[in-house]
PDB file of C-alpha atoms in Angstrom:
ATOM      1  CA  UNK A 179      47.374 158.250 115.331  1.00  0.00           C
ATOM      2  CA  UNK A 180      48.226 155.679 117.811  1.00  0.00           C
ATOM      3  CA  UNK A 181      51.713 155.172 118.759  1.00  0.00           C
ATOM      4  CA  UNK A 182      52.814 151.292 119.130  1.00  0.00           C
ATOM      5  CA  UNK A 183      55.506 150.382 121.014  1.00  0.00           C
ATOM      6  CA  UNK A 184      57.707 147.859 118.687  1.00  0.00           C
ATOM      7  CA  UNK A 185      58.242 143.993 119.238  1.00  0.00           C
ATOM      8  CA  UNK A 186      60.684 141.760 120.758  1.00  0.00           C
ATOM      9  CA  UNK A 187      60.863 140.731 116.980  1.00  0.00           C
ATOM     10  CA  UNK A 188      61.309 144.222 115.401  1.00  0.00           C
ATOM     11  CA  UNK A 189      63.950 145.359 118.033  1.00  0.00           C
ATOM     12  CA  UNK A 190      65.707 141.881 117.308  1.00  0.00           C
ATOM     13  CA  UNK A 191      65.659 142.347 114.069  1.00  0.00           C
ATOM     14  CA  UNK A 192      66.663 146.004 113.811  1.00  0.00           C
ATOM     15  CA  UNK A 193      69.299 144.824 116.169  1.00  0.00           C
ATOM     16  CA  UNK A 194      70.486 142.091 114.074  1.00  0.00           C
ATOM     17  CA  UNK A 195      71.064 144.570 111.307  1.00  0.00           C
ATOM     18  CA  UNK A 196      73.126 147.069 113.180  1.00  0.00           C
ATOM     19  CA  UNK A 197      75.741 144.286 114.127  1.00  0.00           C
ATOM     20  CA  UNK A 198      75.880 143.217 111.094  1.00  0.00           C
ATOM     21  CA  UNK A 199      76.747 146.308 109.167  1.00  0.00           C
ATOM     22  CA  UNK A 200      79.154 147.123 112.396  1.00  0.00           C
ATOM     23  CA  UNK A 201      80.708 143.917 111.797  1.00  0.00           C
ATOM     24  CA  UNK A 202      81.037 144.411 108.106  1.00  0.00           C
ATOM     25  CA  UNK A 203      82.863 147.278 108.524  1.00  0.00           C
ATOM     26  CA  UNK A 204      84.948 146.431 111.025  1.00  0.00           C
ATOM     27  CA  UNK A 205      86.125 143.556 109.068  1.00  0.00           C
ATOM     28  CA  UNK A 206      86.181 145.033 105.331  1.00  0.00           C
ATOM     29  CA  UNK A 207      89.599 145.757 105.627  1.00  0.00           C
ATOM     30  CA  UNK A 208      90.413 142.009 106.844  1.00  0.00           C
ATOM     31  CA  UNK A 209      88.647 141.016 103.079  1.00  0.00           C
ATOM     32  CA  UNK A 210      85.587 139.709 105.261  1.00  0.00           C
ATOM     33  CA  UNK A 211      81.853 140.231 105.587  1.00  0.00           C
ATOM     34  CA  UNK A 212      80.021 139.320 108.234  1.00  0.00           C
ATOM     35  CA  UNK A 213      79.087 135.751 107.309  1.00  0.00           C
ATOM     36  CA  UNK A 214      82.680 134.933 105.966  1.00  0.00           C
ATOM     37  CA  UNK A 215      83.972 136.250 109.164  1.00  0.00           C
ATOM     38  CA  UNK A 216      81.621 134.184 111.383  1.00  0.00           C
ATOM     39  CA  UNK A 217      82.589 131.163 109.386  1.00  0.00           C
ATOM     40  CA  UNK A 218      85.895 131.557 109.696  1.00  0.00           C
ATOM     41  CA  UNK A 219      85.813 132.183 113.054  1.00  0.00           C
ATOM     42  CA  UNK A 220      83.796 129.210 114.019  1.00  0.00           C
ATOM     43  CA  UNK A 221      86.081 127.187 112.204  1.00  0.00           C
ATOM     44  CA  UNK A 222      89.033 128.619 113.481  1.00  0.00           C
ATOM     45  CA  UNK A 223      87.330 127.855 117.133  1.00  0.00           C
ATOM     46  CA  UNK A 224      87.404 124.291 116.053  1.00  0.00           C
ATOM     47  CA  UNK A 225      90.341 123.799 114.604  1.00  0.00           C
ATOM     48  CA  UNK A 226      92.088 125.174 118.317  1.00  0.00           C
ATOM     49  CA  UNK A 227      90.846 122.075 119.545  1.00  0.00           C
ATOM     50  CA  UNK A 228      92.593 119.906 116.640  1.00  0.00           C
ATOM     51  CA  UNK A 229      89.115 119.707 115.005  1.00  0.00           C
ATOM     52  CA  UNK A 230      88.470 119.308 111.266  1.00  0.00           C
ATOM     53  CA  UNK A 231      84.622 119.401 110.801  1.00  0.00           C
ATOM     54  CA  UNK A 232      83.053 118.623 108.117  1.00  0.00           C
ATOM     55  CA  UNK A 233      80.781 121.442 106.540  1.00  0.00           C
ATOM     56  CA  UNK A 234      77.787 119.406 107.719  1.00  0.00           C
ATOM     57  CA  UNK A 235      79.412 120.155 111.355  1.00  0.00           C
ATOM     58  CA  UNK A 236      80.087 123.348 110.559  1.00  0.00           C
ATOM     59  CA  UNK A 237      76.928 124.196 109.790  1.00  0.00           C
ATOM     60  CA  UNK A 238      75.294 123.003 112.506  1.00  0.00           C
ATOM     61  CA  UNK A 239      77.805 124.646 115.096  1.00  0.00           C
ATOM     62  CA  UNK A 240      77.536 128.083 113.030  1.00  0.00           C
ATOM     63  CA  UNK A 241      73.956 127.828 113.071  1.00  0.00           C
ATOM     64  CA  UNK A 242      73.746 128.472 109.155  1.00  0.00           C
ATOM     65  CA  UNK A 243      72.212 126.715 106.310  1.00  0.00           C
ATOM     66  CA  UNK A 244      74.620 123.617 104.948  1.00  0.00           C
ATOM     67  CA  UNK A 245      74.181 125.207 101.367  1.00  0.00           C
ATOM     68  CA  UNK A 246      75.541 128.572 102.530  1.00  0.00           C
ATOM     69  CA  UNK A 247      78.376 127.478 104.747  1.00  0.00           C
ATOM     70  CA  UNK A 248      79.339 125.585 101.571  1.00  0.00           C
ATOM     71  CA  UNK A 249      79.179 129.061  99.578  1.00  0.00           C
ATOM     72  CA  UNK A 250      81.273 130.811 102.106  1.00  0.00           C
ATOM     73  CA  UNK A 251      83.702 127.693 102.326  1.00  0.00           C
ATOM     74  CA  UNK A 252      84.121 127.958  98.837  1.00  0.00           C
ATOM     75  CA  UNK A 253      84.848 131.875  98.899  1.00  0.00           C
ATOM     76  CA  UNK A 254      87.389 131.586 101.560  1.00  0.00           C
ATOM     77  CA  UNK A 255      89.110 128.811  99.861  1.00  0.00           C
ATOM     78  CA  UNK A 256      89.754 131.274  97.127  1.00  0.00           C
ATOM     79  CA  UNK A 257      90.897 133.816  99.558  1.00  0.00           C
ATOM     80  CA  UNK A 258      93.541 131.343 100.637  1.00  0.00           C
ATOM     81  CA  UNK A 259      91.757 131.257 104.274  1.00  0.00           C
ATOM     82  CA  UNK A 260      90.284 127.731 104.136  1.00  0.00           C
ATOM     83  CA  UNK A 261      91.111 124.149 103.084  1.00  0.00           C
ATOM     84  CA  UNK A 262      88.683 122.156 101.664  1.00  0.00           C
ATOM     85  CA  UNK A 263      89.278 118.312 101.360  1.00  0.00           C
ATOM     86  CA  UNK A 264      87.572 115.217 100.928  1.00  0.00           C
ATOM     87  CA  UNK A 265      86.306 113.794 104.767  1.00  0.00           C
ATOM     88  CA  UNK A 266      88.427 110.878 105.808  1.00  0.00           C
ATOM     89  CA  UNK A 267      85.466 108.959 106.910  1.00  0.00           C
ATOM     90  CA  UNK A 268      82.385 110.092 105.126  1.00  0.00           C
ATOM     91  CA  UNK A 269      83.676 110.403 101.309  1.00  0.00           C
ATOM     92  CA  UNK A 270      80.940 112.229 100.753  1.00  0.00           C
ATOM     93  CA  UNK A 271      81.429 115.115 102.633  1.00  0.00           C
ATOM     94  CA  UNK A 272      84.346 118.006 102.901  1.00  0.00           C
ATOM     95  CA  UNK A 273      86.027 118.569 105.640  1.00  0.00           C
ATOM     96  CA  UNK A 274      87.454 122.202 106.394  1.00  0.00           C
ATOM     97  CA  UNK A 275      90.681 123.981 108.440  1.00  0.00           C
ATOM     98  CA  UNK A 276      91.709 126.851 108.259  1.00  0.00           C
ATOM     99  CA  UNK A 277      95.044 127.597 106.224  1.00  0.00           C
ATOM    100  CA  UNK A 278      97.883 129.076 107.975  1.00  0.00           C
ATOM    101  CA  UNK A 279      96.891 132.242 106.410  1.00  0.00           C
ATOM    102  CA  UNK A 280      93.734 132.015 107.768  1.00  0.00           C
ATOM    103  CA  UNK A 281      94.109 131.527 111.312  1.00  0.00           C
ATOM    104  CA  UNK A 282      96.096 134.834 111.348  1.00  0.00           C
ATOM    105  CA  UNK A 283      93.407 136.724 109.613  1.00  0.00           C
ATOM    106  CA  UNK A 284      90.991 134.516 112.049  1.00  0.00           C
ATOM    107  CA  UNK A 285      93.279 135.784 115.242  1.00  0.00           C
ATOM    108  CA  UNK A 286      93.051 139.564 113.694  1.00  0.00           C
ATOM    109  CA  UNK A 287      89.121 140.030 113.093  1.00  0.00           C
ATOM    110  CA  UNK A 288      88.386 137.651 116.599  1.00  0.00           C
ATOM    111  CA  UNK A 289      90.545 140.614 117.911  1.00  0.00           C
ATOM    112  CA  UNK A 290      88.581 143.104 116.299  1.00  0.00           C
ATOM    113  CA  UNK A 291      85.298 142.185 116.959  1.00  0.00           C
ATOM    114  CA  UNK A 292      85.868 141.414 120.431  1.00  0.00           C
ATOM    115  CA  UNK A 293      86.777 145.585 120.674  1.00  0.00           C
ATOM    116  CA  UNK A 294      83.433 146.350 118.431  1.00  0.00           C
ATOM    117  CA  UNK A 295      81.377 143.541 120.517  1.00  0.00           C
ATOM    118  CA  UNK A 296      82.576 145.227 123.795  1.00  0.00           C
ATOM    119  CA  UNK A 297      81.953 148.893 122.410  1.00  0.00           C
ATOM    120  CA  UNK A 298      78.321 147.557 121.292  1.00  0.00           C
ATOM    121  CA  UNK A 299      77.194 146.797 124.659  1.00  0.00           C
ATOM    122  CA  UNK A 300      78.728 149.243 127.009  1.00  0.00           C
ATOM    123  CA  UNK A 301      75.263 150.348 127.368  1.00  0.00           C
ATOM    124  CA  UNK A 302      74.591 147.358 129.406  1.00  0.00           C
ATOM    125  CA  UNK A 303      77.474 147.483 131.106  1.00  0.00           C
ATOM    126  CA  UNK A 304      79.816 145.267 128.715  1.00  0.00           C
ATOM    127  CA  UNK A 305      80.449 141.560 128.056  1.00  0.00           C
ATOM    128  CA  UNK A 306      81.595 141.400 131.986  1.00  0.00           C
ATOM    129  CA  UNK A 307      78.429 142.453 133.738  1.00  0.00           C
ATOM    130  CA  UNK A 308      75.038 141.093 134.834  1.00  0.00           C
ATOM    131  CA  UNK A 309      72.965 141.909 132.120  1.00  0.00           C
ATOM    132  CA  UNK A 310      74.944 141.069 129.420  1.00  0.00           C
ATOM    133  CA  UNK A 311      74.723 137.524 130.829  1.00  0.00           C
ATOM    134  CA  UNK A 312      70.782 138.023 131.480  1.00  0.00           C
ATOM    135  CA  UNK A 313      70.908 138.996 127.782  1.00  0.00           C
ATOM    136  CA  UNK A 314      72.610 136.038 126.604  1.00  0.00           C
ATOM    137  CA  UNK A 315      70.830 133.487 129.080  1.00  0.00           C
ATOM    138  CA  UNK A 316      67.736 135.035 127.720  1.00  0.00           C
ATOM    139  CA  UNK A 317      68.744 134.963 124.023  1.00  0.00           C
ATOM    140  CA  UNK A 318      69.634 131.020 124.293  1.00  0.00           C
ATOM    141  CA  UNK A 319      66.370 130.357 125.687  1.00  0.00           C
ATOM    142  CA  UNK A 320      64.338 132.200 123.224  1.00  0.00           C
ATOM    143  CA  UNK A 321      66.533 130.066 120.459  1.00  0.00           C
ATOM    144  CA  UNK A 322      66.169 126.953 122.532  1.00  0.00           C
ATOM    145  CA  UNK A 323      69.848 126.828 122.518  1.00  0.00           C
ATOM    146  CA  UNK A 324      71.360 124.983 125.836  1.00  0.00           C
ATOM    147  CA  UNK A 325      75.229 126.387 126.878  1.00  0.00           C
TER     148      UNK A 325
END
């Protein structure tokens, strides 16, 4: 039997699955998953620059599907961790910020995952050194994604 050595695709996507049960966890006890958290986030990101996007922007900043930033924006309103209102200048659309509630819980799990993102690349030398940022540059490429 033949031994293969696994894809760029298989290693991303095994990859992509370990952060995002690290994340998870590191973020349960916050009230977050993964997705809420990098929602929230984002938005919380936004709103630092006096930014209220609507979930249209959101979406396309996040890099998720309209539909399911909608979903999340919808759970976190619940949660008491995002505002949704009608867009000033597109009645059509909903614009989010976070509640005051929010941007702590925002400030805490940024916090958090900034430890867990740092502990999940010491390997390569943390998010200081050379080949993280060969990672990244090469990661934005491969997504045709310009800085």
């Amino acid at each position: 039997m033949t031994r293969h050595e696994p894809t760029a695709g298989a290693l991303l996507w095994r990859l992509t699955n370990k952060w995002r049960a690290a994340v998870d966890k590191a973020v349960a006890p916050l009230g977050l998953t993964h997705a809420q958290y990098s929602l929230l986030a984002t938005l919380y990101g936004q709103s630092l620059a006096g930014a209220k996007p609507s979930q249209r922007e959101l979406a396309d900043v996040s890099g998720m599907e309209p539909i399911y930033v909608s979903k999340l924006a919808r759970t976190l309103e619940q949660n008491g961790l995002v505002r949704r209102s009608t867009h000033p200048s597109d009645p059509r659309a909903v614009q989010l910020e976070p509640t005051p509630r929010g941007v702590e819980v925002a400030r805490e799990a940024v916090a958090i995952v900034r430890t867990l993102h740092e502990q999940l690349t010491a390997s390569i030398g943390g998010t200081k050194s050379a080949r993280y940022g060969d990672l990244v540059r090469t990661l934005r490429d491969l997504l045709g994604d310009q800085p």
